[in-house]
Amino acid sequence: MAERRSRSSPANGMVRLAAAFAVTALLSGAAIAQDLRELGVTDDEIRNQRRVTGNSITFCINADSLMADFERDLAAEIATAQLLEFEIAEITTMPPTPAYDFRLGLDDVTIFRLLANRCDAIMGYSLLSAFPNWITPSLPYLGTPTVLAVRSGEYAGLDDIPRARPIGTRSATLADNYLMAYMRTLPEASRWERVFYRDNGQLIERLLDRSVDAILIWEPAILAYEAAHPEARIDVITTIPFAIEPSQFVLALRPQEQFINLGLSDAIAALTADGTINRLAIAHGLLPAPGP
Amino acid sequence: MSLKFGHVASATVLASALFGAAAVFAQDAPPLRPGQLALDSYNPVTAEMLLDPPAADWLMMRGNYENWGYSRLDQINDGNVADLQLAWARGIPVGANQGAPLVHDGVMFLPAPWGTVQAINAATGDLIWEFTTGGQQTVDTTNGPIFNSLVDRHRSIFLWEDMVITTTYQNHIVALNAQTGQVIWDIDRGDSGQVASTNGPIVVNGVVIAGSSCQFAGFGCYVTGHDVTNGEELWRNEFIPRPGEPGDETWGGVPFENRWCTGAWGQISYDATLNLVYYGSTGICPAAEFQRNQVGAEVTLAGTNTRFAVRPDTGEIVWSHQVLPNDNWDQECTFDMFLIDTPVNPNANAQGMLAVGDVTGETRRTLTGMPCKNPVYWSFDAATGEFLYAKATWAEAQNLYESINGDGVPTMNREVVLDEPGEEVFFCSSFTGGRDWPSGAYDPTRNVMFMPTTDNCTYMSARMDREPAPNFVYNTTTRGVLNPAKDNDNTGRIDAVNAETGDTLWTWETRARNYSPILATAGNVLFNSGADRYFRAHSSETGDLLWETRLGSRGSGYTVTYEVDGRQYVATMAGTTLGGAAVTPEVDDANGFNMIYVFALPN
């Protein structure tokens, strides 16, 4: 567990945040506008200045996310730390976020429109190495790993799984990409069969019905599934022969709101340092409870 | 003629007192809202009218079931088109404004974004009634789930008897009372949020037929047929084969639950003489072959990018032909093709000719057009699917096909297949064209097809740095460039191609992208607008520019023509649409400000 927490430390996130700020500062408004126009966003929308709401901040939360309850509590903590009044706007989407997942089921244009019209900050945005130039991220508030999950007692590690056996991944995720890249370093006869699925629920079901021997999956999904299905017997293997970056979660804001972002990021840093965020994440089942 | 409408409270009184005719409302129509207007009378659109539409009307998306985009009206012609003046204009609700207005007896029925339908006085622009589907137009978190931006497109509706049939972004099919805009029936096809029908339905033999936009779906989609009287589903055709079905073997062992996104959102056509409906399916996601575990496998992905001919009453597939196998490039071969009676004499030496079938010298009923984004015309025998020819707009317009054999079976260019992580491929055209949904037109008096295309190409790679979101279903990153084989810097073009021979008769080019449909008329005039906001009239014979005027924003939707009280009007839609301006950043292509502009000659 200690190793997992160190991988998700905000220290890495601070470096990312600084880099993101630097990148954002270099982007001209014209470049952002051009990217948005390519996606069909109207000139009126690009120019739109969102309503002024005084000393109040609106956090938008994906109500279908596995992280929603955690984020409601965290939003309150952040606002309290910054002496802000706050409102939580619950977002539901079509298509909805599937079970055992966090991903907001919206395209970039719609996220832009949410930030322009409704949300000061969208919670649960996954900070990865690429994001649209009209979004600026806060300091990460939570890192959660991708793990290898197997049926209990069957395997102790990836190398125990016989070659050519099927391993499930979620299509086109970083974990999927890393698995493909890793297998390309192996002789063809030493590769497993990669089977891709669209969502975490499918992944777990296919593990348990023996369609695949192992799955690469976002750890909170396994924790939530086990909480809902105590009879499930799943082992989590954290040591994988290739590094998979943990999913870092941030608040997504508009680039012109750097001042607000700095305040919110200060609050996140303080809540990380005093253990509040870690406590909330464990309480909401996003991180494993510490062992005895 | 004068239109007959009034507030509902006075509708019957007006009808009897002013016009001497009883108002005809559907018996089960609910009462109108206070203040809502309604037509006092309405001449039903019969099946016979749809088979031979009156010249004064524009009864369906492309003017007829054969998808010609051609009008027999000639009051506006190549001799006087330069005198056109604005007759009226009207704002349209926000969203991508890509609709095709319909006109019947002086009433315009207009599909607006997010499923809205408006009835408008076609001579004055006055609103009569409006149907809306609810609150997506603003991103309001308190008003139900938020949908993704791409489902706002609402390109066509259909008139049948006394109903307006429409599809909605929630994947419903709805029948409205044409007089009042009120709902007669409303059926839910399911899968809301993952499936919509942006191009709307057609109705044939009393069967409503609607396709599906499927790019957010974690499964394959369908075309459905419904009883027009109540919406009951009569048949449903999926595209992707299930395990054990014919074609399953072409998927390289990919589990059925991992076959996603194949839909049919393009324009549907109908041949009454053959009693066949034609539609085309799209590609697959994710796009990259390596992400589908299919590197080097002999996969064609049966059911994708395929043209189908089916019986409208039962959905029985009579023939099908895959025009672009193993799609890695979001080519979406779902777009409209024309039904054309023509001698078949393809010229093997015609510019861009890729393949010629065995038929020469015979007259056939053909299905001819540009089904994919790739700017390649295909021609088939409409009755049997026999391959006749395939031809690119020009020799280096595309590099996706390595070859096409005499049976019309393509071999794809392996050089441009995404078969390993990190690889960047270069292909022509781009994922927004070549062509996209904007339709071409066919002039039966000349036997000539006119297609709007864009000469852009694309650098594309599979994304490895970002987890997939709904608009990254193809999970690729792209960068558009002007086709480097060109000897000028024009991107937008119109090509006139002889349907019999495949010969290119003329080409007109312009700097700005051409992302707007074409209307052809008996007045020897083509109408088309561009990303540069010019609405243009061209000579059908030569392509020469006859007239142009500047619109407020990008040409975005369909252009139609109609006649009211002896006066011909030309209506075009402008406003919000996709970009494509990265290649031409200097073009003043204001995006947004949705409008319909209607032009006519001076009274």
Short mmCIF file of N, CA and C in Angstrom, two decimals, chain A residues 33-43 46 109 113, chain B residues 96-98 149-150 153 430-434 436-438 454 456 478 480 491-492 511-516 530-533 554-556 575-585 587-592:
data_model
loop_
_atom_site.label_atom_id
_atom_site.label_comp_id
_atom_site.label_asym_id
_atom_site.label_seq_id
_atom_site.Cartn_x
_atom_site.Cartn_y
_atom_site.Cartn_z
N ALA A 33 -9.08 29.33 -29.55
CA ALA A 33 -10.28 29.58 -30.37
C ALA A 33 -10.25 28.73 -31.63
N GLN A 34 -9.08 28.61 -32.23
CA GLN A 34 -9.01 27.84 -33.47
C GLN A 34 -9.34 26.38 -33.22
N ASP A 35 -8.79 25.84 -32.12
CA ASP A 35 -9.09 24.44 -31.80
C ASP A 35 -10.58 24.25 -31.57
N LEU A 36 -11.20 25.20 -30.87
CA LEU A 36 -12.63 25.07 -30.60
C LEU A 36 -13.45 25.19 -31.88
N ARG A 37 -13.04 26.09 -32.77
CA ARG A 37 -13.80 26.29 -34.00
C ARG A 37 -13.74 25.04 -34.87
N GLU A 38 -12.60 24.34 -34.83
CA GLU A 38 -12.50 23.09 -35.58
C GLU A 38 -13.54 22.09 -35.14
N LEU A 39 -13.93 22.19 -33.88
CA LEU A 39 -14.92 21.25 -33.34
C LEU A 39 -16.33 21.78 -33.47
N GLY A 40 -16.49 22.92 -34.13
CA GLY A 40 -17.83 23.44 -34.37
C GLY A 40 -18.37 24.33 -33.27
N VAL A 41 -17.55 24.71 -32.29
CA VAL A 41 -18.03 25.62 -31.25
C VAL A 41 -18.20 27.00 -31.87
N THR A 42 -19.31 27.66 -31.57
CA THR A 42 -19.61 28.91 -32.26
C THR A 42 -18.76 30.05 -31.71
N ASP A 43 -18.63 31.06 -32.54
CA ASP A 43 -17.85 32.23 -32.12
C ASP A 43 -18.46 32.87 -30.89
N ILE A 46 -17.37 30.94 -27.85
CA ILE A 46 -15.96 31.12 -27.55
C ILE A 46 -15.75 32.44 -26.82
N VAL A 109 -16.26 19.28 -26.47
CA VAL A 109 -17.07 20.47 -26.76
C VAL A 109 -18.08 20.69 -25.63
N ARG A 113 -18.56 23.73 -22.93
CA ARG A 113 -19.81 24.46 -22.71
C ARG A 113 -20.20 24.44 -21.24
N ALA B 96 -25.77 22.61 -34.28
CA ALA B 96 -25.32 22.46 -35.66
C ALA B 96 -26.51 22.59 -36.60
N ASN B 97 -26.45 23.54 -37.52
CA ASN B 97 -27.60 23.90 -38.35
C ASN B 97 -27.46 23.26 -39.72
N GLN B 98 -27.76 21.97 -39.80
CA GLN B 98 -27.49 21.21 -41.03
C GLN B 98 -28.76 20.68 -41.68
N SER B 149 -22.31 16.68 -27.88
CA SER B 149 -22.62 17.71 -28.85
C SER B 149 -23.01 17.15 -30.22
N LEU B 150 -22.46 16.03 -30.62
CA LEU B 150 -22.67 15.58 -32.00
C LEU B 150 -24.08 15.10 -32.28
N ARG B 153 -27.31 17.34 -34.38
CA ARG B 153 -27.64 17.41 -35.81
C ARG B 153 -29.06 16.87 -36.05
N SER B 430 -9.53 13.50 -45.83
CA SER B 430 -9.53 13.60 -44.39
C SER B 430 -10.76 12.92 -43.82
N PHE B 431 -10.85 12.90 -42.49
CA PHE B 431 -12.00 12.25 -41.86
C PHE B 431 -13.25 13.13 -41.95
N THR B 432 -13.14 14.36 -42.42
CA THR B 432 -14.34 15.16 -42.70
C THR B 432 -14.48 15.40 -44.20
N GLY B 433 -13.82 14.62 -45.00
CA GLY B 433 -13.98 14.70 -46.45
C GLY B 433 -12.67 15.12 -47.09
N GLY B 434 -12.57 14.87 -48.40
CA GLY B 434 -13.53 14.41 -49.37
C GLY B 434 -14.93 14.97 -49.16
N ASP B 436 -18.51 14.68 -46.84
CA ASP B 436 -19.11 14.23 -45.59
C ASP B 436 -20.60 14.18 -45.89
N TRP B 437 -21.44 14.47 -44.90
CA TRP B 437 -22.87 14.38 -45.13
C TRP B 437 -23.39 15.32 -46.22
N PRO B 438 -22.74 16.50 -46.50
CA PRO B 438 -23.33 17.38 -47.52
C PRO B 438 -23.52 16.65 -48.85
N THR B 454 -13.77 18.36 -50.61
CA THR B 454 -12.64 19.17 -50.14
C THR B 454 -11.36 18.36 -50.34
N ASN B 456 -8.54 17.88 -48.89
CA ASN B 456 -7.63 17.80 -47.75
C ASN B 456 -7.18 16.37 -47.52
N THR B 478 -5.60 13.66 -35.28
CA THR B 478 -5.50 13.95 -36.71
C THR B 478 -5.03 15.38 -36.94
N GLY B 480 -5.09 17.92 -40.33
CA GLY B 480 -5.45 18.06 -41.73
C GLY B 480 -4.49 18.97 -42.47
N THR B 491 -8.96 24.31 -51.67
CA THR B 491 -9.42 23.10 -50.99
C THR B 491 -10.83 22.70 -51.42
N GLY B 492 -11.73 23.66 -51.54
CA GLY B 492 -13.12 23.36 -51.89
C GLY B 492 -13.29 23.15 -53.38
N ARG B 511 -10.77 28.48 -52.64
CA ARG B 511 -9.83 28.34 -51.53
C ARG B 511 -10.48 27.70 -50.31
N ALA B 512 -11.70 28.14 -49.96
CA ALA B 512 -12.33 27.68 -48.72
C ALA B 512 -12.88 26.27 -48.90
N ARG B 513 -13.00 25.61 -47.79
CA ARG B 513 -13.57 24.28 -47.77
C ARG B 513 -15.01 24.29 -48.29
N ASN B 514 -15.42 23.23 -48.98
CA ASN B 514 -16.81 23.11 -49.42
C ASN B 514 -17.50 22.06 -48.56
N TYR B 515 -18.27 22.51 -47.62
CA TYR B 515 -18.94 21.61 -46.67
C TYR B 515 -20.42 21.95 -46.64
N SER B 516 -21.02 21.99 -47.83
CA SER B 516 -22.41 22.39 -47.94
C SER B 516 -23.03 21.67 -49.13
N GLY B 530 -20.37 27.97 -49.13
CA GLY B 530 -19.09 27.49 -48.65
C GLY B 530 -18.78 27.96 -47.25
N ALA B 531 -17.65 27.46 -46.74
CA ALA B 531 -17.19 27.88 -45.42
C ALA B 531 -16.84 29.37 -45.43
N ASP B 532 -16.63 29.93 -46.61
CA ASP B 532 -16.29 31.36 -46.70
C ASP B 532 -17.53 32.25 -46.69
N ARG B 533 -18.69 31.68 -46.42
CA ARG B 533 -19.95 32.41 -46.24
C ARG B 533 -20.55 32.90 -47.55
N ARG B 554 -21.12 30.56 -41.89
CA ARG B 554 -20.80 29.47 -42.80
C ARG B 554 -22.04 28.85 -43.45
N GLY B 555 -21.95 28.53 -44.74
CA GLY B 555 -22.98 27.69 -45.30
C GLY B 555 -22.97 26.37 -44.55
N SER B 556 -24.11 25.99 -44.02
CA SER B 556 -24.08 24.86 -43.08
C SER B 556 -25.09 23.77 -43.39
N GLY B 575 -24.85 28.84 -40.61
CA GLY B 575 -24.66 28.96 -39.16
C GLY B 575 -23.58 28.04 -38.64
N THR B 576 -23.98 27.19 -37.72
CA THR B 576 -23.01 26.37 -37.00
C THR B 576 -22.78 25.06 -37.74
N THR B 577 -21.51 24.75 -37.94
CA THR B 577 -21.18 23.44 -38.49
C THR B 577 -19.74 23.15 -38.13
N LEU B 578 -19.28 21.99 -38.52
CA LEU B 578 -17.91 21.60 -38.16
C LEU B 578 -16.90 22.51 -38.82
N GLY B 579 -15.66 22.46 -38.28
CA GLY B 579 -14.61 23.37 -38.71
C GLY B 579 -13.97 22.96 -40.02
N GLY B 580 -12.73 22.55 -39.97
CA GLY B 580 -12.01 22.26 -41.20
C GLY B 580 -11.25 23.45 -41.72
N ALA B 581 -11.23 24.53 -40.93
CA ALA B 581 -10.60 25.76 -41.39
C ALA B 581 -9.13 25.82 -41.05
N ALA B 582 -8.59 24.78 -40.39
CA ALA B 582 -7.18 24.83 -40.01
C ALA B 582 -6.29 24.95 -41.23
N VAL B 583 -6.74 24.39 -42.34
CA VAL B 583 -5.94 24.46 -43.56
C VAL B 583 -6.05 25.83 -44.22
N THR B 584 -7.13 26.52 -43.94
CA THR B 584 -7.37 27.82 -44.57
C THR B 584 -7.69 28.86 -43.49
N PRO B 585 -6.72 29.16 -42.63
CA PRO B 585 -7.01 30.00 -41.46
C PRO B 585 -7.41 31.43 -41.83
N VAL B 587 -9.53 32.33 -44.04
CA VAL B 587 -10.91 32.44 -44.52
C VAL B 587 -11.81 32.97 -43.40
N ASP B 588 -12.58 33.98 -43.72
CA ASP B 588 -13.49 34.60 -42.74
C ASP B 588 -14.76 33.76 -42.67
N ASP B 589 -14.74 32.77 -41.78
CA ASP B 589 -15.80 31.75 -41.80
C ASP B 589 -16.59 31.77 -40.49
N ALA B 590 -17.21 32.88 -40.20
CA ALA B 590 -17.94 33.01 -38.93
C ALA B 590 -18.77 31.75 -38.66
N ASN B 591 -18.65 31.24 -37.46
CA ASN B 591 -19.36 30.01 -37.09
C ASN B 591 -20.42 30.35 -36.06
N GLY B 592 -21.63 29.89 -36.29
CA GLY B 592 -22.72 30.20 -35.38
C GLY B 592 -23.76 31.06 -36.07
#
